Coordinates of C-alpha atoms and ligand atoms in Angstrom, one line a residue:
X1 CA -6.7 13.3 -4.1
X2 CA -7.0 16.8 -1.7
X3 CA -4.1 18.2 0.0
X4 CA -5.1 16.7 3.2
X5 CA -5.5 13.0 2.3
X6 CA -1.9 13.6 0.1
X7 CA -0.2 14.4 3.1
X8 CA -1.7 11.6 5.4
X9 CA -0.9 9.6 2.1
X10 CA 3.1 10.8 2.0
X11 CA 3.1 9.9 5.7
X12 CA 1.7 5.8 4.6
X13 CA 4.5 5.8 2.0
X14 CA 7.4 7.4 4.0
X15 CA 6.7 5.1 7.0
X16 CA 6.5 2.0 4.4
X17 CA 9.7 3.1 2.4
X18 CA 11.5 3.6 5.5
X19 CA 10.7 0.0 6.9
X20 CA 11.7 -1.4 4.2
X21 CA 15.0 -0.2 2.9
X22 CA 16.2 -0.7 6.8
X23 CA 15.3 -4.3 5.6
X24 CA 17.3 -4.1 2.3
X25 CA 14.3 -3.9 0.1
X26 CA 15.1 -1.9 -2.9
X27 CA 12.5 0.1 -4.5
X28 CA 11.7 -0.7 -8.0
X29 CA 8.8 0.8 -10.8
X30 CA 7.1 -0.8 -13.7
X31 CA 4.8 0.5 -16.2
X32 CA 1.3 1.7 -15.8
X33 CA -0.1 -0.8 -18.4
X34 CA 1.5 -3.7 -20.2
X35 CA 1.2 -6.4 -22.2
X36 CA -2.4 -7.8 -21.4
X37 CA -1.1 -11.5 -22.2
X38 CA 0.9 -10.6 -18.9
X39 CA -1.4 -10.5 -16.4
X40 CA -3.8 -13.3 -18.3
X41 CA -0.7 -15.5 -18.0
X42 CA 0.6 -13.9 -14.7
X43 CA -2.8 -13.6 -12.2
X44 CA -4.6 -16.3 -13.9
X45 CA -7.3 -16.8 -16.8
X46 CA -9.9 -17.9 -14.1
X47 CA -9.6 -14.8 -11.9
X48 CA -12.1 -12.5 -11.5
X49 CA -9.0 -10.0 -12.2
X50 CA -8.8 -11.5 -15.5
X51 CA -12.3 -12.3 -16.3
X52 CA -13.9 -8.7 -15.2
X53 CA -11.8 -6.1 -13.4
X54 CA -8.7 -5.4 -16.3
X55 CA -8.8 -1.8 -18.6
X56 CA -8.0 -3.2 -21.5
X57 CA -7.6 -1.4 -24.6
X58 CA -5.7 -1.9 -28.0
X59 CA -2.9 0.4 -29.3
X60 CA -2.5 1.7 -32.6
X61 CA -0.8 -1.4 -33.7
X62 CA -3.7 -3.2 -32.7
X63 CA -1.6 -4.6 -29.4
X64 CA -3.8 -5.6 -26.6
X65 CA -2.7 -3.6 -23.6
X66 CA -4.1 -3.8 -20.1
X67 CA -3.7 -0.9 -17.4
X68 CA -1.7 -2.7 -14.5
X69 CA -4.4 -4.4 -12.0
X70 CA -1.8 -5.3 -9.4
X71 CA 2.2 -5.6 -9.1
X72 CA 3.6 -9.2 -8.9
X73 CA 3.1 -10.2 -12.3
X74 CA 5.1 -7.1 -14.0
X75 CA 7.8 -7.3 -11.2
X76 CA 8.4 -11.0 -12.2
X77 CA 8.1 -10.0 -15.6
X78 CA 10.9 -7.6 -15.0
X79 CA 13.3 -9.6 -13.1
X80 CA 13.1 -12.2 -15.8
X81 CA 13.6 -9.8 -18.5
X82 CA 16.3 -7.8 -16.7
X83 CA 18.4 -10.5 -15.9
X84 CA 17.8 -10.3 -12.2
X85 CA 18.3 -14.4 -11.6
X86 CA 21.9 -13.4 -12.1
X87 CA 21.7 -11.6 -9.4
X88 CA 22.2 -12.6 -5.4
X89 CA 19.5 -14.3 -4.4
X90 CA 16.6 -13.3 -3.2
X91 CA 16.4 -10.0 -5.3
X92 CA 14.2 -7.8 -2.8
X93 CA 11.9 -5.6 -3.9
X94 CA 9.7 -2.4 -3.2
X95 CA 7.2 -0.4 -4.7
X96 CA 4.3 2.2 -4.7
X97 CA 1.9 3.3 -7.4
X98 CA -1.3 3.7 -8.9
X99 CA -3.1 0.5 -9.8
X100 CA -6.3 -0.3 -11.6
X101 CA -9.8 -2.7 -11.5
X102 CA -12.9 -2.5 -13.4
X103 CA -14.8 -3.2 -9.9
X104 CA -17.9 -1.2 -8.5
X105 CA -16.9 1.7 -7.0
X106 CA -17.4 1.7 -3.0
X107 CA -15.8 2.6 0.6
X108 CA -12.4 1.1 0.2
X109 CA -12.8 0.0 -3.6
X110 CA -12.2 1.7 -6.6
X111 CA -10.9 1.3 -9.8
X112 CA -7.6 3.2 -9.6
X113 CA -6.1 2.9 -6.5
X114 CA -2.8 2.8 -4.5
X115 CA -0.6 -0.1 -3.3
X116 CA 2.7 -0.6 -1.8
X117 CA 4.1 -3.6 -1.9
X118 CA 7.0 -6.0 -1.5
X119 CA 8.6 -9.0 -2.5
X120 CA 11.7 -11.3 -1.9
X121 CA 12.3 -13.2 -5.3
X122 CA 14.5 -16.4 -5.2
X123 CA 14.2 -18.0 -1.3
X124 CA 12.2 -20.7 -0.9
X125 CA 13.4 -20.0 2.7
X126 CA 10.0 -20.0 5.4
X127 CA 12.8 -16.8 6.7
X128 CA 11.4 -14.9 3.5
X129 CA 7.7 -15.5 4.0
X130 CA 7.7 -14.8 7.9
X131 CA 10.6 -11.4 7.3
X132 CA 7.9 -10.2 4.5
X133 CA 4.9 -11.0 6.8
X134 CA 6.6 -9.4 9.9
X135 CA 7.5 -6.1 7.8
X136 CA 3.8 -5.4 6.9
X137 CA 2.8 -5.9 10.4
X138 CA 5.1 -3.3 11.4
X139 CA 4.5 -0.7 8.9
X140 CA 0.7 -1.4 10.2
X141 CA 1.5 -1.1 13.8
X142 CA 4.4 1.8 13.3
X143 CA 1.2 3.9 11.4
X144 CA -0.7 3.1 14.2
X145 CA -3.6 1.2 12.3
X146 CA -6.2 0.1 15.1
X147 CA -8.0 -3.3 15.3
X148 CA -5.9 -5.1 12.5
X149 CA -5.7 -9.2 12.5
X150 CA -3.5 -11.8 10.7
X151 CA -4.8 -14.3 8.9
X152 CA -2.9 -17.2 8.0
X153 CA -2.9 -20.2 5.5
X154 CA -1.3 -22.7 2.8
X155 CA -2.2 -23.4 -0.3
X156 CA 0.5 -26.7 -0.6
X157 CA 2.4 -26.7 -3.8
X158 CA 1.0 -26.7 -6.7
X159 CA 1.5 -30.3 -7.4
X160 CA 0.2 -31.6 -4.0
X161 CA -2.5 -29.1 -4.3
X162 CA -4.1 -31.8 -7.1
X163 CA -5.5 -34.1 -4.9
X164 CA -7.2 -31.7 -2.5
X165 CA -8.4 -30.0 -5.3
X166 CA -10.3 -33.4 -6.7
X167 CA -11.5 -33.8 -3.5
X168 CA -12.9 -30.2 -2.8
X169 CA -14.4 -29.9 -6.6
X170 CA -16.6 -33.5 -5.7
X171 CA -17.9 -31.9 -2.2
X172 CA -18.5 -28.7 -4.7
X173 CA -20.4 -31.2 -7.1
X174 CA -22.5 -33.0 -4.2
X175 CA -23.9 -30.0 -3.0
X176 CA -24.3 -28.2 -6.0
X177 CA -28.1 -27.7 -5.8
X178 CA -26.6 -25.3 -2.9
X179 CA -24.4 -23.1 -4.7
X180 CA -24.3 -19.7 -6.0
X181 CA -24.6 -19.5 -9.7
X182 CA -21.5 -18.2 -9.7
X183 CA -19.6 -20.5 -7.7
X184 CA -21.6 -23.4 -9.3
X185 CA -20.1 -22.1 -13.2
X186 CA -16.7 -22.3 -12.0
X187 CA -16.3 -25.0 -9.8
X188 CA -13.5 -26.9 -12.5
X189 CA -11.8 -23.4 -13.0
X190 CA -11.3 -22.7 -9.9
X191 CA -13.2 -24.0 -7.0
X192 CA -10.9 -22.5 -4.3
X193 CA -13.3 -19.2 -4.7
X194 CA -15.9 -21.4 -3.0
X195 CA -14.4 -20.4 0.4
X196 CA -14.6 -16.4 -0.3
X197 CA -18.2 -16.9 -1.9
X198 CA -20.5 -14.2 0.4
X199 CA -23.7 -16.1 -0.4
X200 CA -25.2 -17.9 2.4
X201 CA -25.9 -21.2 0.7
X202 CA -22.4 -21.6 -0.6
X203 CA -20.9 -20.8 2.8
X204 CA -22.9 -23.5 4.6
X205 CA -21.5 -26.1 2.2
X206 CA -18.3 -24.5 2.5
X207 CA -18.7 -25.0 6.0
X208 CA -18.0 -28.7 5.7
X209 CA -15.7 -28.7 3.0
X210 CA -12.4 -30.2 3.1
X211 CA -9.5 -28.4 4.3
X212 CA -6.0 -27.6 2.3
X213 CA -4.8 -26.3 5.4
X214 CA -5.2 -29.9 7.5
X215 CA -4.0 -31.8 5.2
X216 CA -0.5 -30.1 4.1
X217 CA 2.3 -33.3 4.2
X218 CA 5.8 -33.9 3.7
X219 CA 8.1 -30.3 3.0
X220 CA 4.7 -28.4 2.5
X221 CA 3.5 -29.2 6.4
X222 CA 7.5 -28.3 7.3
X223 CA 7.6 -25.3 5.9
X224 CA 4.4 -23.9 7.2
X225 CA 5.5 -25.5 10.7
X226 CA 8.8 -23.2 10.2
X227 CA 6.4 -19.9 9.2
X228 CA 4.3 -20.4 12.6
X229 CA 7.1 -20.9 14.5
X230 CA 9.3 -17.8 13.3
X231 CA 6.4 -15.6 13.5
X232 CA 5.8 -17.3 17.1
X233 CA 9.4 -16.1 18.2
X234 CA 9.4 -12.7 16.5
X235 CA 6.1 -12.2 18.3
X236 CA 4.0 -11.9 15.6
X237 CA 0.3 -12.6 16.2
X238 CA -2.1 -14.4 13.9
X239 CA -5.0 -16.9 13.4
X240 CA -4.5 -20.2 11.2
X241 CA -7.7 -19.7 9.0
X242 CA -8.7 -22.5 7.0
X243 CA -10.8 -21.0 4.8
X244 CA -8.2 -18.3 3.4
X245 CA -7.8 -18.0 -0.7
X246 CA -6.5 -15.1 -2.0
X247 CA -8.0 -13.9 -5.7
X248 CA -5.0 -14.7 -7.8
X249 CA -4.0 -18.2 -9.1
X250 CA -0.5 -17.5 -8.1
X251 CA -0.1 -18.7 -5.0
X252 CA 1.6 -21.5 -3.2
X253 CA 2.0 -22.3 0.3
X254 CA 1.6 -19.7 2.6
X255 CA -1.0 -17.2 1.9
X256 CA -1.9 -14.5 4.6
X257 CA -4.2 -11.8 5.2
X258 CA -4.5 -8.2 7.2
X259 CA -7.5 -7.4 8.1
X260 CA -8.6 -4.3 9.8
X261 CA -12.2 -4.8 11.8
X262 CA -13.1 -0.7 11.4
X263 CA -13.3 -0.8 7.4
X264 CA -16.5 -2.8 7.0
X265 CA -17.1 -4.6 3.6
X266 CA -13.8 -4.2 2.1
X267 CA -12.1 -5.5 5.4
X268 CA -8.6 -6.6 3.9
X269 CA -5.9 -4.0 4.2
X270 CA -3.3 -6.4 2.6
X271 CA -2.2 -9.3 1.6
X272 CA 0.1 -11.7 0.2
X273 CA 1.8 -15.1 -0.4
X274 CA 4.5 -17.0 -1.4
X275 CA 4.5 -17.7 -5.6
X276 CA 6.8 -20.3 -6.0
X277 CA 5.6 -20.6 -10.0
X278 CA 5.1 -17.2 -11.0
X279 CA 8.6 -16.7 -12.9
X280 CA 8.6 -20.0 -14.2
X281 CA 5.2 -19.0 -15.8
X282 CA 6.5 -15.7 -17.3
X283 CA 9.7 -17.6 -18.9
X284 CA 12.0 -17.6 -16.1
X285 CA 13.9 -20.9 -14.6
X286 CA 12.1 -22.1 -12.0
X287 CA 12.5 -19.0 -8.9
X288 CA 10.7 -19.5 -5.4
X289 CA 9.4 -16.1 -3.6
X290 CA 7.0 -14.8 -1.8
X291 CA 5.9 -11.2 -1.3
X292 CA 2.2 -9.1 0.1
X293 CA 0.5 -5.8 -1.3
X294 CA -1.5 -3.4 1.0
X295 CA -4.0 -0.7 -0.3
X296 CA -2.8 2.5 0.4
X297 CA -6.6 4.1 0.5
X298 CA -7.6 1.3 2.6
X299 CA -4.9 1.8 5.3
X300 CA -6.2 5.7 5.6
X301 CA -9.8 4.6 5.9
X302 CA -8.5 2.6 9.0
X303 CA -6.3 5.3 10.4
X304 CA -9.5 7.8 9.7
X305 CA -7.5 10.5 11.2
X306 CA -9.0 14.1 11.9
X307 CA -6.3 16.3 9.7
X308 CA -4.9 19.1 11.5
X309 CA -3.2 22.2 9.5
X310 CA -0.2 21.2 7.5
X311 CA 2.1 23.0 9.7
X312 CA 4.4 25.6 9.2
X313 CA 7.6 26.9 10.9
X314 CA 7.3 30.3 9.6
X315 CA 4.6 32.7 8.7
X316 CA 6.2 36.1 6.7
X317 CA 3.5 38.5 7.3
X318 CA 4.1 42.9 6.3
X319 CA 2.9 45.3 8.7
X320 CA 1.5 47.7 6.1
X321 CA 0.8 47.0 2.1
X322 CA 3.5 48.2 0.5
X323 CA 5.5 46.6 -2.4
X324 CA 9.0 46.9 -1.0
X325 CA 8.0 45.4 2.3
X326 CA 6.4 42.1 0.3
X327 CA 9.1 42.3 -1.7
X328 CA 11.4 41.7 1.4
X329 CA 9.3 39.2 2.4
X330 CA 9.7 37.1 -0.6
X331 CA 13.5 37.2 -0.6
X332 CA 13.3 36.1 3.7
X333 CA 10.9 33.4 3.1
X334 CA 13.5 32.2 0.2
X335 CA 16.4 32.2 2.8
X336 CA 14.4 30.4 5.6
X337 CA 13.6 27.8 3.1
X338 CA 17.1 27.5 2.1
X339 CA 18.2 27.3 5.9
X340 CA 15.7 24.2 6.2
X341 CA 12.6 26.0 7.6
X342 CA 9.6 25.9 6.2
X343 CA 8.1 29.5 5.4
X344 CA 5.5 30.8 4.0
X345 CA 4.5 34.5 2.9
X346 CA 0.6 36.0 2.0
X347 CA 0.4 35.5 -2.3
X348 CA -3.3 37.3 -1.8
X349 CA -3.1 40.8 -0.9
X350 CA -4.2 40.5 2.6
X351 CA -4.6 43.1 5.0
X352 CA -2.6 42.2 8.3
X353 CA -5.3 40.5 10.4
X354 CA -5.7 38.9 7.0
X355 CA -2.2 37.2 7.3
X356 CA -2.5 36.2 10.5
X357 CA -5.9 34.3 9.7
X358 CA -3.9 32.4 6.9
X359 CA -0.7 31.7 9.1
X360 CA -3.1 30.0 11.5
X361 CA -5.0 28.3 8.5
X362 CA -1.6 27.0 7.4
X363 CA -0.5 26.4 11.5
X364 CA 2.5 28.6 11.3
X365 CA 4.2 28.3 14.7
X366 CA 5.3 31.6 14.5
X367 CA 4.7 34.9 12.5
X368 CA 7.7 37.6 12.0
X369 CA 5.8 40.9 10.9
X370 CA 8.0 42.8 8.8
X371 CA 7.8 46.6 9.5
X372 CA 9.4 49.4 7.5
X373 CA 11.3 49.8 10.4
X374 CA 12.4 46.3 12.2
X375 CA 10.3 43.7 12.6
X376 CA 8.5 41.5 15.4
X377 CA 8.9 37.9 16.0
X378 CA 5.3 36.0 17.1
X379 CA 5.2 32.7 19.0
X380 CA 1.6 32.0 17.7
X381 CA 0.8 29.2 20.3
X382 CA 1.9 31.5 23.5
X383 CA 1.3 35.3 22.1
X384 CA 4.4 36.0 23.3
X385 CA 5.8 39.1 20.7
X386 CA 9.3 40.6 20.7
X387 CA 11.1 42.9 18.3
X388 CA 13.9 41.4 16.1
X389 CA 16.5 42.5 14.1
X390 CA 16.1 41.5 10.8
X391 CA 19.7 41.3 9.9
X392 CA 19.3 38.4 12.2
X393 CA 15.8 36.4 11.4
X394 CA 17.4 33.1 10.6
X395 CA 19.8 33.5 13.8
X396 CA 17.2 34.1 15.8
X397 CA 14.6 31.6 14.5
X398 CA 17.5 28.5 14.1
X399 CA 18.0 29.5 18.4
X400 CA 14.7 28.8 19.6
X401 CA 13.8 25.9 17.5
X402 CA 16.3 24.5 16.0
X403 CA 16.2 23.0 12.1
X404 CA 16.5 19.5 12.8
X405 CA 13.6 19.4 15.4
X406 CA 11.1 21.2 13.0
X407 CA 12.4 20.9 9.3
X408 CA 9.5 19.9 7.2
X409 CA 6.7 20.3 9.9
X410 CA 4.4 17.2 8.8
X411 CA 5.7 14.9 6.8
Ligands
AMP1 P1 -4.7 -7.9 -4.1 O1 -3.7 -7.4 -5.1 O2 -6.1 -8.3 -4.7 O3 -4.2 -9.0 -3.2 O4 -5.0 -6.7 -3.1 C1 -4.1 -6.2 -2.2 C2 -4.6 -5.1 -1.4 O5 -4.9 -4.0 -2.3 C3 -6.0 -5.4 -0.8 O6 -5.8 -5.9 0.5 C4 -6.6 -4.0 -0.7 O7 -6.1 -3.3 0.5 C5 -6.1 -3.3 -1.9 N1 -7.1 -3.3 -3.0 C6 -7.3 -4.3 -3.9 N2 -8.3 -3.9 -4.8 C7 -8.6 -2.6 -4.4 C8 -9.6 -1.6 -5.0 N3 -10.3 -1.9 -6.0 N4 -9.6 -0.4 -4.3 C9 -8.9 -0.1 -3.2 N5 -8.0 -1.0 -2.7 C10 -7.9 -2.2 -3.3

């Protein structure tokens, strides 16, 4: 990654981080890779996570070890292992990091890329789902990410999820004739995939297949009532979308997706869902919680933004080439730093005119030129030029823009 997608990158992070410690999510980190009987156990054996997309290699030891595909799975495995149940419930959670899939390589895909992500571990409160679901939406809409929709569903429990399933594998089997080869080899393992099949024939049988969705009962149909509802009064917009799995066997109850309608193909930007079994699976007691990722890359595709110069408050430039002048230079551009601005001096040997081409490369606001005499102060946006005393630089500089308004230029 180039300096200018880093620092359009820092800005998705920041704004994420930010949002969510306001909401008492706590930032946590887990290993690169791990145990590759995690994530078989954790995402599922029947995933296409599982089945094609993990880097998997053995240790010296002969260990199986798999490089992390996604996050839930080793912060579960974490709050189990750590003792976190002791904990007040719902442990909340944040994180940020590489990740990696085995996939082909395309606009929006690729086999090490970024998430952030969070979860609330131990509610089985619809609060949890629709506070997680709202944060995303704001982080989205606080970056400004254009054209982005909410997709909504439920899975059920696990347990009720039985009978639908029965019923969706026999619609499966009477239309099998019209299936993808693919969706037609796994419809015992995991016939839910059906509904995110892109080939035409499966979607026309798909089409008229039985829907989880219209048939939740009991606590399942109350709980996604109380979702709607609190995402209703917060104000939060979505569509109820039948047809919504989500590529990890995790899931219970609600599952929702963002999409973004400028990123093509690979139109998800995040996504999430309550895993009301996950800890249990890993060796935990029995913990509710629900929680969403979103791909970092994917959310600066959508922004697409044209990126201006970093930004700087302070260009250093010397009037003529001498070593004591640069010298001087250096030691200023240290102060200015250390009083909160950001400065920065020429490391190449320009000429003048040189340095002013590379303090408007870097958009320094404003140039001081040190002379062996004094030294000038340049506003680079108005021309504007004046002579300074140099005793005074930081003075002067801290009085017409003050630290606090400029300090760090883009984040
Ligand atoms: P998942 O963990 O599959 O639910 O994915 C969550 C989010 O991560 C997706 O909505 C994407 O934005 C992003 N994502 C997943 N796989 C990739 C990939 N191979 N390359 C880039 N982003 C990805």
């Amino acid at each position: 990654m180039l300096p200018d997608a880093a620092r359009l990158r820092a800005r998705v992070e920041q704004t994420a981080a930010e949002i969510l410690a306001r909401a008492g999510y706590e930032r946590i980190a887990t290993p690169s890779f791990e145990d590759t009987e995690l994530f078989e156990r954790g995402v599922g054996h029947s995933t296409d996570i599982v089945r094609k997309e993990m880097f998997t290699f053995e240790d010296k030891g002969g260990r199986s070890l798999t490089l992390r595909p996604e996050g839930t799975a080793p912060i579960c495995r974490a709050y189990v292992e750590h003792g976190m149940q002791a904990l007040a419930q719902p442990v909340k959670l944040a994180y940020a990091g590489p990740f990696f899939r085995h996939e082909r390589p395309q606009a929006g895909r690729y086999r090490q890329f970024h998430q952030l992500g969070a979860e609330a571990i131990g509610s089985d409160s619809p609060l949890a789902d629709a506070e997680l679901i709202g944060l995303l939406a704001e982080i989205l809409a606080e970056l400004g990410v254009p054209g982005v929709k909410l997709h909504l569903g439920s899975l059920g429990s696990f347990e009720a999820r039985q009978a639908y399933l029965a019923e969706l594998k026999e619609h499966l089997r009477a239309n099998e004739g019209e299936l993808s080869k693919e969706v037609r080899e796994r419809i015992d393992a995991n016939p839910l995939r059906a509904f995110d099949s892109d080939d035409e024939g499966t979607q026309a049988v798909m089409a008229t297949a039985p829907k989880l969705v219209e048939r939740l009962e009991g606590e399942d149909a109350e709980h996604f009532a109380a979702v709607r509802a609190l995402l209703d009064a917060a104000g939060v917009a979505y569509v109820i979308d039948p047809t919504l799995v989500r590529g990890l066997d995790y899931y219970t109850r609600t599952i929702f997706s963002f999409v973004c309608d400028r990123l093509g193909a690979q139109s998800e930007i995040g996504g999430g869902g309550r895993y009301d079994g996950l800890v249990e699976q890993l060796g935990g007691k029995p913990t509710p919680a629900v929680g969403w990722a979103a791909g970092i890359e994917r959310i600066m595709l959508a922004l697409d933004e044209e990126q201006a110069a970093p930004g700087r408050d302070v260009f250093i430039a010397v009037a003529e080439g001498g070593q004591e002048l640069r010298a001087r230079a250096h030691v200023l551009a240290g102060e200015l730093r250390k009083a909160g601005f950001s400065a920065e001096i020429d490391l190449g040997g320009r000429g003048l005119k040189g340095q002013f081409k590379q303090a408007d490369r870097v958009g320094a606001r404003r140039v001081v030129i040190l002379e062996s005499e004094g030294a000038q102060l340049r506003d680079m946006s108005s021309g504007e030029q004046r002579s300074v005393d140099t005793g005074n630089l930081i003075e002067e500089i801290t009085a017409d823009n003050p630290v606090e308004e400029t300090a760090g230029g883009e984040a």
